[in-house]
CSV table of C-alpha atoms in Angstrom, one decimal:
chain,number,residue,atom,x,y,z
A,1,MET,CA,48.9,-19.2,39.2
A,2,GLU,CA,47.7,-16.9,42.0
A,3,HIS,CA,50.0,-13.9,42.7
A,4,HIS,CA,50.2,-13.5,46.2
A,5,ALA,CA,51.8,-10.3,47.9
A,6,VAL,CA,55.5,-11.0,48.1
A,7,GLN,CA,56.8,-11.1,51.8
A,8,PHE,CA,60.4,-9.7,51.0
A,9,SER,CA,62.8,-10.9,53.2
A,10,THR,CA,66.2,-10.0,53.8
A,11,GLN,CA,67.1,-13.0,51.9
A,12,HIS,CA,65.3,-11.8,48.6
A,13,LEU,CA,67.3,-8.5,48.9
A,14,ILE,CA,70.1,-10.5,49.1
A,15,ALA,CA,69.5,-12.2,46.0
A,16,LEU,CA,68.9,-9.4,44.3
A,17,LEU,CA,72.2,-7.1,45.5
A,18,PRO,CA,74.2,-7.6,42.1
A,19,LEU,CA,71.3,-5.7,40.3
A,20,LEU,CA,70.3,-3.4,42.9
A,21,VAL,CA,74.5,-2.6,43.0
A,22,THR,CA,74.3,-1.9,39.4
A,23,CYS,CA,71.1,0.5,39.3
A,24,ALA,CA,72.7,1.9,42.4
A,25,THR,CA,75.7,2.6,40.6
A,26,VAL,CA,73.7,4.0,37.7
A,27,VAL,CA,72.1,6.5,40.0
A,28,VAL,CA,74.8,7.6,41.9
A,29,VAL,CA,76.9,8.4,38.4
A,30,MET,CA,73.9,10.3,36.8
A,31,LEU,CA,73.9,12.8,40.0
A,32,ALA,CA,77.8,12.9,39.9
A,33,ILE,CA,77.2,14.0,36.0
A,34,ALA,CA,74.3,16.3,37.2
A,35,TRP,CA,76.8,17.7,40.1
A,36,LYS,CA,80.5,18.1,38.1
A,37,ARG,CA,81.3,17.0,34.6
A,38,SER,CA,84.6,14.8,35.3
A,39,HIS,CA,85.9,11.9,33.4
A,40,ALA,CA,88.0,10.5,35.6
A,41,MET,CA,85.4,10.6,38.1
A,42,THR,CA,82.5,9.2,36.4
A,43,PHE,CA,85.2,6.3,35.1
A,44,VAL,CA,86.0,5.7,38.6
A,45,LEU,CA,82.3,5.8,40.1
A,46,SER,CA,81.3,3.3,37.4
A,47,VAL,CA,84.5,1.0,37.8
A,48,ILE,CA,84.2,1.0,41.6
A,49,GLY,CA,80.0,0.0,41.3
A,50,LEU,CA,80.4,-3.0,38.7
A,51,ASN,CA,83.6,-4.1,40.9
A,52,ALA,CA,80.9,-4.0,43.9
A,53,ALA,CA,78.2,-5.8,41.9
A,54,LEU,CA,80.9,-8.4,41.1
A,55,LEU,CA,81.6,-8.9,44.7
A,56,SER,CA,77.9,-9.3,45.7
A,57,LEU,CA,77.7,-12.1,43.7
A,58,LEU,CA,79.0,-13.8,46.8
A,59,PRO,CA,76.6,-13.4,49.3
A,60,THR,CA,73.9,-14.0,46.6
A,61,LEU,CA,75.1,-17.6,45.7
A,62,GLY,CA,74.6,-18.1,49.7
A,63,VAL,CA,70.9,-17.7,49.2
A,64,THR,CA,70.4,-19.6,46.2
A,65,PRO,CA,68.0,-21.0,44.2
A,66,LEU,CA,65.6,-18.5,45.4
A,67,GLN,CA,62.4,-17.2,43.7
A,68,VAL,CA,62.3,-13.6,44.3
A,69,THR,CA,58.6,-12.2,42.6
A,70,PRO,CA,57.4,-14.7,39.6
A,71,LEU,CA,59.5,-12.7,37.5
A,72,MET,CA,63.0,-13.9,38.7
A,73,GLN,CA,64.6,-16.8,39.5
A,74,ILE,CA,67.9,-16.2,41.5
A,75,ASP,CA,69.9,-19.6,41.0
A,76,THR,CA,73.5,-20.7,40.1
A,77,PHE,CA,72.9,-20.1,36.5
A,78,ALA,CA,71.9,-16.7,37.1
A,79,CYS,CA,74.8,-15.7,39.1
A,80,TYR,CA,77.2,-17.2,36.6
A,81,TYR,CA,75.7,-15.3,33.5
A,82,MET,CA,75.7,-11.7,36.0
A,83,ALA,CA,79.3,-12.5,36.3
A,84,LEU,CA,80.3,-12.7,32.6
A,85,VAL,CA,77.8,-9.5,31.9
A,86,LEU,CA,79.3,-7.5,34.8
A,87,VAL,CA,83.0,-8.7,33.8
A,88,ALA,CA,82.4,-7.8,30.0
A,89,THR,CA,80.7,-4.4,31.2
A,90,LEU,CA,83.7,-3.8,33.4
A,91,ALA,CA,86.3,-4.7,30.2
A,92,CYS,CA,84.3,-2.4,28.2
A,93,VAL,CA,84.0,0.7,30.5
A,94,THR,CA,88.2,0.2,30.8
A,95,LEU,CA,88.5,0.3,27.3
A,96,THR,CA,85.5,3.3,26.7
A,97,HIS,CA,88.0,5.3,29.0
A,98,ALA,CA,91.0,4.7,27.1
A,99,TYR,CA,89.0,5.5,23.8
A,100,LEU,CA,87.2,8.5,24.5
A,101,GLY,CA,90.5,10.0,25.6
A,102,GLU,CA,92.0,12.6,28.3
A,103,ALA,CA,90.0,16.1,28.7
A,104,THR,CA,93.2,18.3,27.4
A,105,VAL,CA,96.5,18.1,26.3
A,106,SER,CA,99.5,21.0,27.1
A,107,ASP,CA,98.8,23.1,24.0
A,108,GLY,CA,94.9,23.6,25.2
A,109,GLN,CA,93.8,21.6,22.3
A,110,THR,CA,91.4,19.0,23.1
A,111,LYS,CA,92.7,15.1,22.4
A,112,GLY,CA,90.4,12.7,21.8
A,113,TYR,CA,86.5,12.7,21.9
A,114,PRO,CA,85.4,16.6,21.5
A,115,ARG,CA,81.9,16.3,23.1
A,116,ASN,CA,80.7,15.0,26.4
A,117,ARG,CA,82.0,12.0,27.2
A,118,GLU,CA,80.6,11.0,30.7
A,119,GLU,CA,77.3,9.9,29.6
A,120,MET,CA,78.6,6.9,27.7
A,121,TYR,CA,79.2,5.4,31.0
A,122,LEU,CA,75.7,5.6,32.1
A,123,LEU,CA,74.7,4.1,29.0
A,124,LEU,CA,76.8,1.2,29.2
A,125,LEU,CA,75.8,0.9,33.0
A,126,LEU,CA,72.1,0.8,32.4
A,127,SER,CA,72.2,-1.7,29.7
A,128,ALA,CA,74.3,-4.0,32.0
A,129,ALA,CA,71.2,-3.2,34.4
A,130,GLY,CA,69.1,-4.9,31.6
A,131,GLY,CA,71.4,-7.9,31.0
A,132,LEU,CA,71.7,-9.0,34.8
A,133,VAL,CA,67.8,-8.7,34.5
A,134,LEU,CA,67.4,-10.9,31.5
A,135,VAL,CA,69.6,-13.6,33.0
A,136,SER,CA,67.8,-14.2,36.3
A,137,THR,CA,64.3,-13.8,34.6
A,138,GLU,CA,61.8,-17.0,33.9
A,139,HIS,CA,58.6,-15.1,32.8
A,140,LEU,CA,58.0,-13.7,29.9
A,141,ALA,CA,57.6,-10.4,31.6
A,142,GLY,CA,60.7,-9.9,32.8
A,143,LEU,CA,62.2,-11.1,29.3
A,144,PHE,CA,60.5,-8.3,27.7
A,145,ILE,CA,61.8,-5.6,30.6
A,146,GLY,CA,65.2,-7.3,30.2
A,147,LEU,CA,65.8,-7.3,26.8
A,148,GLU,CA,64.4,-3.3,26.4
A,149,LEU,CA,66.2,-2.4,29.1
A,150,LEU,CA,69.4,-3.9,27.7
A,151,SER,CA,68.7,-2.8,24.2
A,152,VAL,CA,67.7,1.0,24.0
A,153,PRO,CA,70.7,2.4,25.8
A,154,THR,CA,73.1,0.9,23.1
A,155,TYR,CA,71.3,3.0,20.3
A,156,GLY,CA,72.4,5.9,22.0
A,157,MET,CA,76.0,4.2,22.3
A,158,ILE,CA,76.1,3.0,18.8
A,159,ALA,CA,75.4,6.4,17.1
A,160,TYR,CA,77.5,8.1,20.3
A,161,ALA,CA,79.8,9.5,17.9
A,162,TYR,CA,76.8,11.4,15.9
A,163,PHE,CA,78.9,13.3,14.0
A,164,ASN,CA,80.5,10.7,12.2
A,165,LYS,CA,78.2,9.6,9.6
A,166,ARG,CA,79.0,5.6,9.9
A,167,SER,CA,78.2,6.1,13.5
A,168,LEU,CA,75.0,8.0,13.3
A,169,GLU,CA,73.6,5.4,10.4
A,170,ALA,CA,75.0,2.4,12.5
A,171,GLY,CA,72.7,3.3,15.4
A,172,ILE,CA,69.3,4.0,13.3
A,173,LYS,CA,70.0,0.7,11.8
A,174,TYR,CA,69.8,-1.2,14.8
A,175,MET,CA,67.0,0.8,16.3
A,176,VAL,CA,64.9,0.3,13.6
A,177,LEU,CA,65.9,-3.8,13.1
A,178,SER,CA,65.8,-4.3,17.1
A,179,ALA,CA,62.6,-2.2,17.1
A,180,ALA,CA,61.2,-5.0,14.5
A,181,GLY,CA,62.3,-8.1,16.3
A,182,SER,CA,60.7,-6.7,19.5
A,183,ALA,CA,57.9,-6.5,17.7
A,184,PHE,CA,58.1,-10.0,16.8
A,185,LEU,CA,59.0,-11.1,20.5
A,186,LEU,CA,55.7,-9.4,21.9
A,187,PHE,CA,53.6,-11.2,19.1
A,188,GLY,CA,55.0,-14.3,20.2
A,189,MET,CA,54.7,-13.6,23.6
A,190,ALA,CA,50.9,-12.7,23.1
A,191,LEU,CA,49.7,-15.6,21.2
A,192,LEU,CA,51.9,-18.3,23.8
A,193,TYR,CA,50.0,-16.3,26.6
A,194,ALA,CA,46.6,-16.8,24.5
A,195,ASP,CA,47.2,-20.4,24.9
A,196,ALA,CA,49.1,-21.2,28.1
A,197,GLY,CA,47.5,-18.8,30.1
A,198,SER,CA,50.5,-17.9,32.0
A,199,LEU,CA,53.5,-15.9,30.7
A,200,SER,CA,55.9,-18.2,33.2
A,201,PHE,CA,58.3,-20.7,31.3
A,202,ALA,CA,57.7,-23.4,33.5
A,203,GLN,CA,53.8,-23.4,33.3
A,204,ILE,CA,54.1,-22.4,29.3
A,205,GLY,CA,56.0,-25.8,29.7
A,206,ALA,CA,53.6,-28.0,31.6
A,207,SER,CA,50.3,-26.3,30.0
A,208,LEU,CA,52.4,-26.8,26.7
A,209,ALA,CA,53.4,-30.5,27.2
A,210,GLY,CA,50.7,-32.3,25.8
A,211,ALA,CA,49.6,-29.1,23.3
A,212,SER,CA,52.7,-28.6,21.4
A,213,GLY,CA,50.6,-29.4,18.4
A,214,SER,CA,48.5,-26.5,18.7
A,215,GLN,CA,49.0,-23.8,15.3
A,216,LEU,CA,48.8,-20.9,17.8
A,217,VAL,CA,51.7,-22.4,19.9
A,218,GLN,CA,54.0,-22.7,16.7
A,219,ILE,CA,53.3,-19.1,15.7
A,220,GLY,CA,54.1,-18.3,18.9
A,221,ILE,CA,57.1,-19.7,19.8
A,222,GLY,CA,58.4,-19.0,16.1
A,223,MET,CA,57.8,-15.4,16.2
A,224,MET,CA,60.3,-15.3,19.4
A,225,LEU,CA,62.9,-17.4,18.1
A,226,ILE,CA,62.6,-14.6,15.3
A,227,GLY,CA,62.6,-11.5,17.8
A,228,LEU,CA,65.6,-13.2,20.0
A,229,ALA,CA,67.7,-14.5,16.4
A,230,PHE,CA,68.0,-10.3,15.3
A,231,LYS,CA,69.6,-9.6,18.8
A,232,LEU,CA,71.9,-12.7,18.4
A,233,SER,CA,72.2,-12.2,15.0
A,234,MET,CA,71.1,-15.3,13.4
A,235,VAL,CA,71.6,-15.9,9.8
A,236,PRO,CA,68.8,-14.9,8.2
A,237,PHE,CA,68.1,-11.6,10.6
A,238,HIS,CA,71.9,-11.0,10.7
A,239,LEU,CA,72.2,-8.3,8.5
A,240,TRP,CA,72.7,-5.2,10.3
A,241,THR,CA,75.6,-7.1,12.3
A,242,PRO,CA,78.7,-6.4,10.0
A,243,ASP,CA,77.5,-2.5,9.7
A,244,VAL,CA,76.7,-1.9,13.1
A,245,TYR,CA,80.0,-2.9,14.3
A,246,GLU,CA,81.5,-1.3,11.8
A,247,GLY,CA,80.1,2.2,12.5
A,248,ALA,CA,79.9,1.8,16.8
A,249,PRO,CA,82.7,3.3,18.4
A,250,ALA,CA,85.0,0.3,19.6
A,251,PRO,CA,84.1,-0.2,22.8
A,252,VAL,CA,80.7,-0.3,22.0
A,253,ALA,CA,81.1,-3.0,19.7
A,254,ALA,CA,82.8,-5.1,22.4
A,255,PHE,CA,79.7,-4.4,24.6
A,256,LEU,CA,77.5,-5.6,21.6
A,257,ALA,CA,79.7,-8.7,20.7
A,258,THR,CA,79.6,-10.0,24.3
A,259,ALA,CA,77.5,-8.7,27.1
A,260,SER,CA,74.6,-8.1,25.0
A,261,LYS,CA,74.5,-11.0,23.4
A,262,VAL,CA,75.7,-13.3,26.3
A,263,ALA,CA,72.5,-12.2,27.7
A,264,VAL,CA,70.2,-12.9,25.2
A,265,PHE,CA,71.3,-16.2,25.0
A,266,ALA,CA,71.2,-16.9,28.6
A,267,VAL,CA,67.3,-16.4,28.6
A,268,LEU,CA,67.0,-18.1,25.0
A,269,LEU,CA,68.6,-21.1,27.0
A,270,ARG,CA,66.8,-21.1,30.1
A,271,LEU,CA,63.4,-20.9,28.1
A,272,TYR,CA,64.2,-23.9,25.9
A,273,GLN,CA,65.2,-25.5,29.0
A,274,LEU,CA,62.2,-25.1,31.2
A,275,SER,CA,59.5,-25.0,28.8
A,276,PRO,CA,60.1,-27.9,26.0
A,277,ALA,CA,57.3,-27.0,24.0
A,278,THR,CA,59.2,-28.9,21.3
A,279,ALA,CA,57.7,-32.4,21.6
A,280,GLY,CA,56.9,-32.6,17.6
A,281,GLY,CA,60.9,-31.7,16.9
A,282,TRP,CA,60.2,-28.9,14.3
A,283,LEU,CA,61.6,-26.5,17.0
A,284,ASN,CA,64.7,-28.5,16.7
A,285,ASP,CA,64.6,-28.9,13.1
A,286,LEU,CA,64.2,-24.9,12.6
A,287,LEU,CA,67.2,-24.3,15.2
A,288,THR,CA,69.1,-26.9,13.1
A,289,VAL,CA,68.7,-25.0,9.9
A,290,ILE,CA,69.3,-21.5,11.3
A,291,ALA,CA,72.7,-23.2,12.7
A,292,ILE,CA,74.3,-24.4,9.8
A,293,ALA,CA,73.0,-21.4,7.5
A,294,SER,CA,74.7,-18.9,10.7
A,295,ILE,CA,77.9,-21.2,10.5
A,296,LEU,CA,78.4,-21.4,7.0
A,297,PHE,CA,77.2,-17.9,5.9
A,298,GLY,CA,79.3,-15.9,9.1
A,299,ASN,CA,82.6,-17.8,8.2
A,300,LEU,CA,82.2,-17.8,4.2
A,301,LEU,CA,81.4,-13.8,4.5
A,302,ALA,CA,84.3,-13.0,6.8
A,303,LEU,CA,86.2,-14.5,4.4
A,304,VAL,CA,86.2,-11.4,2.2
A,305,GLN,CA,86.4,-8.9,4.4
A,306,ASN,CA,88.9,-6.2,4.9
A,307,ASN,CA,87.8,-4.5,7.8
A,308,LEU,CA,88.6,-6.0,11.1
A,309,LYS,CA,85.6,-5.4,12.6
A,310,ARG,CA,83.6,-6.2,10.0
A,311,LEU,CA,85.5,-9.8,9.6
A,312,LEU,CA,84.7,-10.1,13.5
A,313,GLY,CA,81.3,-9.2,13.0
A,314,TYR,CA,80.6,-12.2,10.7
A,315,SER,CA,83.0,-14.5,12.5
A,316,SER,CA,80.8,-13.9,15.8
A,317,ILE,CA,77.5,-14.7,13.5
A,318,ALA,CA,79.3,-18.1,13.1
A,319,HIS,CA,80.1,-18.4,17.1
A,320,PHE,CA,76.7,-18.4,18.2
A,321,GLY,CA,76.1,-21.2,15.1
A,322,TYR,CA,78.1,-23.1,17.4
A,323,LEU,CA,76.3,-22.2,20.3
A,324,LEU,CA,73.0,-23.6,18.8
A,325,VAL,CA,74.9,-26.4,18.5
A,326,ALA,CA,74.8,-27.7,22.0
A,327,LEU,CA,71.2,-25.2,22.2
A,328,VAL,CA,70.1,-28.3,20.0
A,329,ALA,CA,71.7,-31.1,21.9
A,330,SER,CA,70.1,-29.7,25.1
A,331,LYS,CA,70.9,-32.7,27.1
A,332,GLY,CA,74.1,-34.1,29.1
A,333,LEU,CA,76.9,-31.9,28.5
A,334,ALA,CA,74.9,-29.1,26.6
A,335,VAL,CA,74.3,-26.5,29.5
A,336,GLU,CA,78.0,-26.7,30.6
A,337,ALA,CA,79.3,-26.7,26.9
A,338,ILE,CA,77.4,-23.6,26.5
A,339,GLY,CA,78.4,-22.0,30.0
A,340,VAL,CA,82.1,-23.2,29.0
A,341,TYR,CA,82.3,-21.6,25.3
A,342,MET,CA,80.2,-18.3,26.5
A,343,ALA,CA,83.1,-17.5,29.2
A,344,THR,CA,85.9,-18.2,26.1
A,345,TYR,CA,84.0,-16.4,23.7
A,346,VAL,CA,84.1,-13.3,25.8
A,347,LEU,CA,87.1,-13.4,26.9
A,348,THR,CA,88.5,-13.5,23.3
A,349,SER,CA,86.2,-11.0,22.0
A,350,LEU,CA,86.8,-8.9,24.4
A,351,GLY,CA,90.6,-9.3,23.5
A,352,ALA,CA,90.3,-8.7,20.0
A,353,PHE,CA,87.7,-5.5,20.2
A,354,GLY,CA,90.4,-4.3,23.0
A,355,VAL,CA,93.1,-4.0,20.7
A,356,ILE,CA,91.1,-2.4,17.7
A,357,THR,CA,89.9,0.2,20.6
A,358,LEU,CA,93.8,0.8,21.7
A,359,MET,CA,94.7,1.3,18.3
A,360,SER,CA,92.1,3.9,18.0
A,361,THR,CA,93.0,5.9,21.2
A,362,PRO,CA,92.3,8.4,21.7
A,363,TYR,CA,89.4,9.1,19.5
A,364,ASN,CA,90.1,11.0,16.5
A,365,GLY,CA,86.9,10.4,14.0
A,366,ARG,CA,87.5,7.1,12.8
A,367,ASP,CA,88.7,3.5,14.4
A,368,ALA,CA,91.8,1.9,13.0
A,369,ASP,CA,90.1,-0.9,11.5
A,370,ALA,CA,91.1,-1.9,8.2
A,371,LEU,CA,93.2,-4.6,7.9
A,372,TYR,CA,95.8,-2.7,6.1
A,373,GLU,CA,96.2,-0.4,9.3
A,374,TYR,CA,97.7,-3.8,11.0
A,375,ARG,CA,100.0,-4.2,8.4
A,376,GLY,CA,103.7,-4.7,10.7
A,377,LEU,CA,102.0,-3.8,13.4
A,378,PHE,CA,104.6,-6.2,15.0
A,379,TRP,CA,107.6,-4.5,14.3
A,380,ARG,CA,106.0,-1.2,16.3
A,381,ARG,CA,104.0,-2.7,18.9
A,382,PRO,CA,105.1,-6.5,19.5
A,383,TYR,CA,103.2,-6.8,22.5
A,384,LEU,CA,100.0,-5.6,21.5
A,385,THR,CA,100.7,-7.8,18.4
A,386,ALA,CA,100.9,-10.9,20.6
A,387,VAL,CA,98.1,-10.0,22.1
A,388,LEU,CA,96.1,-9.9,18.9
A,389,THR,CA,97.6,-13.4,17.7
A,390,VAL,CA,96.6,-15.2,21.0
A,391,MET,CA,93.1,-13.9,20.4
A,392,MET,CA,93.1,-14.9,16.7
A,393,LEU,CA,94.3,-18.5,17.6
A,394,SER,CA,91.6,-18.4,20.2
A,395,LEU,CA,88.7,-17.7,17.9
A,396,ALA,CA,90.3,-20.4,15.5
A,397,GLY,CA,90.3,-22.6,18.1
A,398,ILE,CA,93.6,-23.5,18.0
A,399,PRO,CA,94.9,-25.8,21.6
A,400,LEU,CA,96.5,-24.4,23.9
A,401,THR,CA,94.2,-21.3,23.9
A,402,ALA,CA,90.4,-21.1,25.6
A,403,GLY,CA,88.8,-21.2,22.6
A,404,PHE,CA,89.6,-24.8,21.9
A,405,ILE,CA,88.5,-25.6,25.7
A,406,GLY,CA,85.2,-24.1,24.4
A,407,LYS,CA,84.5,-25.4,20.6
A,408,PHE,CA,86.1,-29.3,22.5
A,409,TYR,CA,83.0,-28.9,24.9
A,410,VAL,CA,80.6,-28.0,22.3
A,411,ILE,CA,81.4,-30.9,19.6
A,412,ALA,CA,81.6,-33.2,22.6
A,413,ALA,CA,77.9,-31.9,23.3
A,414,GLY,CA,76.8,-32.4,19.9
A,415,VAL,CA,78.4,-35.8,19.6
A,416,GLN,CA,76.8,-37.2,22.5
A,417,ALA,CA,73.5,-35.9,21.0
A,418,GLN,CA,74.4,-37.5,17.5
A,419,LEU,CA,74.2,-34.7,16.2
A,420,TRP,CA,75.9,-35.4,12.6
A,421,TRP,CA,75.0,-32.9,10.3
A,422,LEU,CA,75.5,-30.1,13.0
A,423,ILE,CA,78.7,-31.2,13.7
A,424,GLY,CA,79.6,-31.3,10.1
A,425,ALA,CA,78.8,-28.2,9.7
A,426,LEU,CA,80.6,-26.8,12.9
A,427,ILE,CA,84.1,-28.4,11.4
A,428,LEU,CA,83.5,-27.2,7.8
A,429,GLY,CA,83.1,-23.8,9.3
A,430,SER,CA,86.1,-24.2,11.7
A,431,ALA,CA,88.4,-24.8,8.8
A,432,ILE,CA,86.8,-21.9,6.6
A,433,ALA,CA,87.5,-19.8,9.8
A,434,VAL,CA,91.2,-20.8,10.3
A,435,PHE,CA,91.9,-19.3,7.0
A,436,TYR,CA,90.4,-15.6,7.9
A,437,TYR,CA,91.9,-16.2,10.9
A,438,LEU,CA,95.6,-16.7,9.9
A,439,ARG,CA,95.1,-13.6,7.4
A,440,VAL,CA,94.8,-11.2,10.5
A,441,MET,CA,97.8,-12.8,11.7
A,442,VAL,CA,100.2,-12.5,8.8
A,443,THR,CA,99.0,-9.1,8.0
A,444,LEU,CA,100.9,-8.4,11.5
A,445,PHE,CA,104.0,-9.9,10.6
A,446,LEU,CA,104.4,-8.1,7.1
A,447,ASN,CA,107.3,-5.5,7.2
A,448,GLU,CA,106.1,-2.7,5.5
A,449,PRO,CA,108.9,0.4,5.7
A,450,ASN,CA,107.9,3.9,4.9
A,451,LEU,CA,104.4,3.0,6.0
A,452,GLN,CA,102.9,5.8,8.3
A,453,ARG,CA,100.2,4.6,10.4
A,454,HIS,CA,97.9,4.9,12.7
A,455,ASP,CA,99.6,3.8,16.3
A,456,ALA,CA,98.5,2.4,19.9
A,457,PRO,CA,99.8,5.3,22.1
A,458,PHE,CA,103.6,3.9,23.0
A,459,ASN,CA,102.6,3.5,27.1
A,460,TRP,CA,99.7,1.9,26.2
A,461,GLY,CA,100.7,-1.4,28.3
A,462,GLN,CA,100.7,1.1,31.5
A,463,ARG,CA,97.1,2.4,31.1
A,464,ALA,CA,94.1,0.8,32.6
A,465,GLY,CA,93.1,-0.5,29.3
A,466,GLY,CA,96.1,-2.0,28.5
A,467,ILE,CA,96.5,-3.7,31.6
A,468,MET,CA,93.1,-5.5,31.1
A,469,LEU,CA,94.3,-6.5,27.8
A,470,MET,CA,97.1,-8.0,28.8
A,471,LEU,CA,95.4,-9.9,31.9
A,472,VAL,CA,92.5,-11.0,29.2
A,473,ALA,CA,95.3,-12.4,26.7
A,474,ALA,CA,97.0,-13.9,29.3
A,475,LEU,CA,93.7,-15.5,30.8
A,476,ALA,CA,92.9,-17.0,27.1
A,477,PHE,CA,95.7,-18.8,27.3
A,478,VAL,CA,95.9,-20.1,30.8
A,479,LEU,CA,92.1,-21.4,30.7
A,480,GLY,CA,93.4,-23.2,27.0
A,481,VAL,CA,96.2,-24.8,29.2
A,482,TYR,CA,94.8,-25.5,32.5
A,483,PRO,CA,90.4,-25.1,32.1
A,484,GLN,CA,90.0,-27.0,35.3
A,485,PRO,CA,88.8,-23.8,37.4
A,486,LEU,CA,86.5,-22.8,34.6
A,487,LEU,CA,84.9,-26.1,34.3
A,488,ASP,CA,84.3,-26.4,37.9
A,489,LEU,CA,82.5,-23.4,38.0
A,490,VAL,CA,80.4,-23.8,35.0
A,491,GLN,CA,79.5,-27.5,36.6
A,492,GLN,CA,78.1,-25.9,39.3
A,493,ALA,CA,76.2,-23.4,37.4
A,494,GLY,CA,73.6,-25.9,36.0
A,495,LEU,CA,70.0,-24.8,35.9
A,496,ALA,CA,67.8,-25.9,38.6
A,497,THR,CA,65.0,-27.5,36.8
A,498,ALA,CA,65.1,-30.2,39.6
A,499,ALA,CA,63.6,-27.3,41.8
A,500,LEU,CA,60.8,-26.6,39.6
């Protein structure tokens, strides 16, 4: 593929608007911090920038599908996942504002996070920009640039409360393992390039169509899969997940579980669909084993957790196992199923981590993530309990919640492709999951008098974080009852494989 100088037109600029607006927001926030440190101002600028990026998706949709340089393909698929990443980031920024707390209180004491708060927003925005690159790339170089831009700021975010031993440990763990994952990914890319002579997903797919049996290709694809499985915390590369979720500040754990994973899974889906170097079927077998292992290990290990963040960490391993079922199916309903599941998963994870964030608001040394701290929450904060209950029901895939619609679609895609082993694992995993989600819900309603507990602020529902959380809970319920708007959206967000 010869690389001509790309003629940049206004159409290309419009196609890149969401990314350009996000990057401009990063620069504006950085200059604002340099000019004057103000937590409120930094927060407002970040929110305005992310909303502008979300709105800029509308003109972008008008020019899709469009290839902007060989690195990026802006199509409806990219726009849909960009919207998911931006919405998740926006929610995490709102939660961060509540979590870090106000600057001072009347008696002169600082309430909330004791050091500089503003840089957290900068890191969140940078990471979101990496996510936007990742979901729209169809080239191995773009994949690596996007992945690193997504990952590197998260090291800082996880260890943001560096004076807390847990947070620092989580940051170092994630950095070391993430670097190992990236090394595997790069090595795999090099081997693929050696065989195919190109870095574009489609070109690799075309040149490998006849030669998928080559040893080099198999090793290359295998190593790339290891790198991506690290980021998605698939079994057996999942060991960092519960530790990092537990150590990271609650809004950061929410970002890791949603925006970060959505972006990586979207690029994995695009790679898998555009370069079917899988004629031998060995990759499908490997993914099947990883999916079954992730579903069973994730759910079984979540059973024994007494820490809500670790429980959600293990449960997210299982949820990405469910998503792999649709990835392996890869025909028919599969791309739609993944789109629907991603949206419902992001919604419910944001809600669950949002409750932990508001319970830990403002920052006071450690998050309220131990299960006993939620005993009898219903009697003290009934609405907050309602939100967490809806989220747990949705994660368990109970009907009338968004999670049920997502799981239903994944099962439909699996049945369509006749993946009976995977469907069996999914049903067994879901049955185990119901038990530990119910355990969390029962804890909320236990009556424990004389129990001094750390609670969400009394007026949590009147603040930005609380309002956002109420919206998420309402949406999780509405989409469970009336999912049609989401289904229409996902149907239009198919992969533009025909256009290649």
